[in-house]
mmCIF file of C-alpha atoms in Angstrom:
data_model
loop_
_atom_site.group_PDB
_atom_site.id
_atom_site.type_symbol
_atom_site.label_atom_id
_atom_site.label_comp_id
_atom_site.label_asym_id
_atom_site.label_seq_id
_atom_site.Cartn_x
_atom_site.Cartn_y
_atom_site.Cartn_z
ATOM 1 C CA MET A 1297 -14.368 -52.739 -117.433
ATOM 2 C CA ARG A 1298 -15.752 -56.095 -118.511
ATOM 3 C CA GLY A 1299 -19.005 -55.065 -120.187
ATOM 4 C CA ILE A 1300 -21.916 -52.664 -120.443
ATOM 5 C CA TYR A 1301 -25.508 -53.909 -120.439
ATOM 6 C CA VAL A 1302 -28.917 -52.228 -120.472
ATOM 7 C CA SER A 1303 -32.326 -53.349 -119.223
ATOM 8 C CA ASN A 1304 -35.458 -51.309 -118.428
ATOM 9 C CA ASP A 1305 -33.637 -47.988 -118.870
ATOM 10 C CA VAL A 1306 -30.954 -48.991 -116.358
ATOM 11 C CA ILE A 1307 -27.322 -49.243 -117.462
ATOM 12 C CA TYR A 1308 -25.300 -52.018 -115.822
ATOM 13 C CA ILE A 1309 -21.519 -51.620 -115.875
ATOM 14 C CA HIS A 1310 -19.629 -54.820 -115.110
ATOM 15 C CA THR A 1311 -16.136 -54.169 -113.743
ATOM 16 C CA LEU A 1312 -13.180 -56.223 -112.554
ATOM 17 C CA ILE A 1313 -10.583 -54.889 -110.124
ATOM 18 C CA ARG A 1314 -7.369 -56.889 -110.207
ATOM 19 C CA ASN A 1315 -4.611 -56.344 -107.637
ATOM 20 C CA GLU A 1316 -1.309 -57.774 -108.872
ATOM 21 C CA THR A 1317 0.755 -56.420 -105.956
ATOM 22 C CA ASN A 1318 1.433 -57.801 -102.479
ATOM 23 C CA ILE A 1319 -0.274 -54.809 -100.814
ATOM 24 C CA SER A 1320 -4.055 -54.786 -100.376
ATOM 25 C CA PHE A 1321 -6.027 -52.126 -102.248
ATOM 26 C CA GLU A 1322 -8.538 -50.458 -99.896
ATOM 27 C CA VAL A 1323 -11.273 -48.727 -101.872
ATOM 28 C CA ASP A 1324 -12.107 -45.299 -100.461
ATOM 29 C CA CYS A 1325 -14.722 -44.273 -103.020
ATOM 30 C CA ARG A 1326 -15.906 -44.864 -106.549
ATOM 31 C CA ARG A 1327 -17.415 -42.201 -108.758
ATOM 32 C CA PHE A 1328 -19.042 -41.968 -112.144
ATOM 33 C CA VAL A 1329 -18.833 -38.458 -113.594
ATOM 34 C CA VAL A 1330 -19.995 -37.083 -116.937
ATOM 35 C CA ALA A 1331 -16.998 -35.024 -118.060
ATOM 36 C CA ASP A 1332 -15.682 -33.231 -121.117
ATOM 37 C CA ARG A 1333 -13.286 -35.218 -123.245
ATOM 38 C CA LYS A 1334 -9.869 -33.737 -122.593
ATOM 39 C CA LEU A 1335 -8.856 -31.778 -125.666
ATOM 40 C CA THR A 1336 -6.176 -29.367 -124.448
ATOM 41 C CA LYS A 1337 -4.432 -28.961 -121.121
ATOM 42 C CA ARG A 1338 -5.417 -25.337 -120.541
ATOM 43 C CA THR A 1339 -9.186 -25.574 -120.935
ATOM 44 C CA ALA A 1340 -11.487 -25.877 -117.932
ATOM 45 C CA GLN A 1341 -13.474 -29.087 -117.716
ATOM 46 C CA GLN A 1342 -17.087 -29.331 -116.649
ATOM 47 C CA GLN A 1343 -18.013 -32.403 -114.606
ATOM 48 C CA THR A 1344 -21.464 -33.645 -113.565
ATOM 49 C CA PRO A 1345 -21.729 -36.576 -111.136
ATOM 50 C CA ALA A 1346 -23.767 -39.598 -112.243
ATOM 51 C CA ASP A 1347 -25.713 -41.322 -109.475
ATOM 52 C CA ILE A 1348 -25.129 -45.011 -108.797
ATOM 53 C CA ILE A 1349 -28.563 -46.608 -108.282
ATOM 54 C CA ARG A 1350 -27.204 -49.877 -106.904
ATOM 55 C CA ALA A 1351 -23.940 -51.745 -106.629
ATOM 56 C CA CYS A 1352 -23.434 -55.496 -106.431
ATOM 57 C CA ASN A 1353 -20.295 -57.106 -104.944
ATOM 58 C CA ASP A 1354 -18.826 -53.656 -104.370
ATOM 59 C CA PRO A 1355 -15.434 -54.419 -102.774
ATOM 60 C CA ALA A 1356 -14.077 -52.540 -99.769
ATOM 61 C CA ILE A 1357 -10.696 -54.281 -100.000
ATOM 62 C CA VAL A 1358 -9.026 -56.175 -102.841
ATOM 63 C CA ARG A 1359 -6.312 -58.329 -101.272
ATOM 64 C CA GLY A 1360 -2.910 -58.798 -102.899
ATOM 65 C CA HIS A 1361 -2.847 -61.059 -105.984
ATOM 66 C CA GLN A 1362 -6.651 -61.285 -106.067
ATOM 67 C CA GLN A 1363 -9.446 -59.869 -108.178
ATOM 68 C CA GLN A 1364 -12.966 -58.703 -107.425
ATOM 69 C CA ARG A 1365 -15.922 -58.223 -109.775
ATOM 70 C CA ALA A 1366 -18.560 -55.561 -109.271
ATOM 71 C CA VAL A 1367 -21.652 -54.461 -111.172
ATOM 72 C CA PHE A 1368 -22.866 -50.875 -110.944
ATOM 73 C CA ALA A 1369 -26.379 -49.811 -111.992
ATOM 74 C CA LEU A 1370 -26.775 -46.280 -113.371
ATOM 75 C CA PRO A 1371 -29.894 -44.484 -114.584
ATOM 76 C CA LYS A 1372 -30.389 -44.211 -118.345
ATOM 77 C CA LEU A 1373 -28.066 -41.649 -119.874
ATOM 78 C CA THR A 1374 -26.554 -40.836 -123.243
ATOM 79 C CA LEU A 1375 -23.519 -38.701 -123.962
ATOM 80 C CA PRO A 1376 -22.592 -36.379 -126.801
ATOM 81 C CA ASP A 1377 -19.391 -37.213 -128.695
ATOM 82 C CA ASP A 1378 -17.369 -34.595 -126.789
ATOM 83 C CA LYS A 1379 -18.146 -36.129 -123.354
ATOM 84 C CA VAL A 1380 -17.027 -39.304 -121.547
ATOM 85 C CA LEU A 1381 -18.187 -41.199 -118.470
ATOM 86 C CA PRO A 1382 -15.110 -41.859 -116.328
ATOM 87 C CA LEU A 1383 -15.204 -44.383 -113.490
ATOM 88 C CA GLU A 1384 -12.744 -43.327 -110.809
ATOM 89 C CA ILE A 1385 -11.732 -45.711 -108.026
ATOM 90 C CA VAL A 1386 -9.752 -44.016 -105.255
ATOM 91 C CA GLU A 1387 -7.510 -45.888 -102.828
ATOM 92 C CA LYS A 1388 -7.852 -45.102 -99.131
ATOM 93 C CA ASN A 1389 -4.621 -43.607 -97.727
ATOM 94 C CA GLY A 1390 -2.747 -44.313 -100.936
ATOM 95 C CA ALA A 1391 -1.839 -43.058 -104.375
ATOM 96 C CA ARG A 1392 -3.150 -45.896 -106.560
ATOM 97 C CA HIS A 1393 -6.141 -44.193 -108.152
ATOM 98 C CA GLN A 1394 -7.731 -45.982 -111.088
ATOM 99 C CA LEU A 1395 -9.556 -44.211 -113.922
ATOM 100 C CA VAL A 1396 -11.485 -45.877 -116.749
ATOM 101 C CA GLU A 1397 -13.177 -43.700 -119.371
ATOM 102 C CA ILE A 1398 -16.342 -44.940 -121.055
ATOM 103 C CA SER A 1399 -17.059 -43.203 -124.341
ATOM 104 C CA ALA A 1400 -20.447 -42.295 -125.772
ATOM 105 C CA LYS A 1401 -19.921 -44.932 -128.471
ATOM 106 C CA GLU A 1402 -19.403 -47.666 -125.853
ATOM 107 C CA LEU A 1403 -22.556 -46.625 -123.963
ATOM 108 C CA LEU A 1404 -24.668 -46.731 -127.121
ATOM 109 C CA ALA A 1405 -23.287 -50.201 -127.927
ATOM 110 C CA ALA A 1406 -24.539 -51.598 -124.574
ATOM 111 C CA LYS A 1407 -25.904 -55.124 -124.856
ATOM 112 C CA LEU A 1408 -29.424 -56.076 -123.840
ATOM 113 C CA ARG A 1409 -29.448 -58.044 -120.620
ATOM 114 C CA LEU A 1410 -31.574 -61.197 -120.752
ATOM 115 C CA LYS A 1411 -34.639 -60.889 -118.518
ATOM 116 C CA ASN A 1412 -34.198 -64.335 -117.017
ATOM 117 C CA PHE A 1413 -31.088 -66.418 -117.623
ATOM 118 C CA ALA A 1414 -32.838 -69.397 -115.983
ATOM 119 C CA ASP A 1415 -35.111 -69.742 -119.040
ATOM 120 C CA VAL A 1416 -32.123 -70.806 -121.104
ATOM 121 C CA SER A 1417 -31.225 -74.462 -120.664
ATOM 122 C CA ARG A 1418 -27.668 -75.233 -119.571
ATOM 123 C CA GLU A 1419 -26.833 -77.091 -122.754
ATOM 124 C CA LYS A 1420 -27.976 -74.305 -125.071
ATOM 125 C CA ILE A 1421 -26.126 -71.319 -123.627
ATOM 126 C CA VAL A 1422 -24.470 -69.404 -126.444
ATOM 127 C CA PRO A 1423 -21.432 -67.203 -125.774
ATOM 128 C CA VAL A 1424 -22.342 -63.499 -125.839
ATOM 129 C CA ARG A 1425 -19.966 -60.822 -127.123
ATOM 130 C CA ILE A 1426 -19.453 -57.940 -124.719
ATOM 131 C CA SER A 1427 -17.866 -54.521 -125.074
ATOM 132 C CA SER A 1428 -14.262 -54.543 -123.891
ATOM 133 C CA ASP A 1429 -10.823 -53.480 -125.017
ATOM 134 C CA ARG A 1430 -10.071 -56.900 -126.488
ATOM 135 C CA GLY A 1431 -13.618 -57.668 -127.718
ATOM 136 C CA GLU A 1432 -13.594 -60.937 -125.803
ATOM 137 C CA ILE A 1433 -16.418 -63.456 -125.632
ATOM 138 C CA ILE A 1434 -18.040 -64.554 -122.386
ATOM 139 C CA GLU A 1435 -17.741 -68.279 -121.824
ATOM 140 C CA PRO A 1436 -20.901 -70.161 -120.738
ATOM 141 C CA ARG A 1437 -19.627 -70.630 -117.160
ATOM 142 C CA ARG A 1438 -18.994 -66.877 -116.900
ATOM 143 C CA GLN A 1439 -22.554 -66.202 -118.062
ATOM 144 C CA LYS A 1440 -23.869 -68.039 -115.020
ATOM 145 C CA LYS A 1441 -21.700 -65.871 -112.737
ATOM 146 C CA LEU A 1442 -22.999 -62.741 -114.456
ATOM 147 C CA HIS A 1443 -26.539 -64.048 -114.035
ATOM 148 C CA HIS A 1444 -25.890 -64.311 -110.299
ATOM 149 C CA LEU A 1445 -24.598 -60.719 -110.158
ATOM 150 C CA PHE A 1446 -27.481 -59.303 -112.210
ATOM 151 C CA CYS A 1447 -30.136 -61.218 -110.254
ATOM 152 C CA LYS A 1448 -28.983 -59.477 -107.074
ATOM 153 C CA LEU A 1449 -29.453 -56.107 -108.781
ATOM 154 C CA GLY A 1450 -32.960 -56.959 -109.966
#
C-alpha cells in the first residue's frame, strides 16, 4: 500500500504490486473486506465485503521483475478499533496470495486529495507525506503520476 486519500466521501487506496520473481503473477481477484482483528486462533471471525466503486490501472498480470500501480475507490467507511480492512489479492492457479491489512487508525489518517493538481504550478509542487510503513514522502514527479491516476477516477 502506497497511500490512502479521501475526497468527496470516497476513499482512494493507492497500491503497488511488485513481482520480484521470474514467473508472472496473474491476478484472479482482489477483495476488500471489513473483518475482526485477529485476537485468538479459536474465535470465529465476522467478515463484511466492502464494495470497490472504481479501480484505475487494475492489473490482470504483473510480469516477472516488474511492478504495477493501482488505485481503488471505496465508499466512505470508518472502522472501530477491533476491526481492520484487509486487501486480499489472489493469484490465478497459484499459491501466492497477498494480504495487506489497513487499520482504523490508517483510514482516519487519510490525506485530502487535491481537487485539481493542474492548479499548482510545476515549480511550486511541494512533497506530500503519505501513510505507509516507512512514512515516505512523495517526490514531485510521483505527484504528477498520482494526479494522472486520480484524474481517471474522477
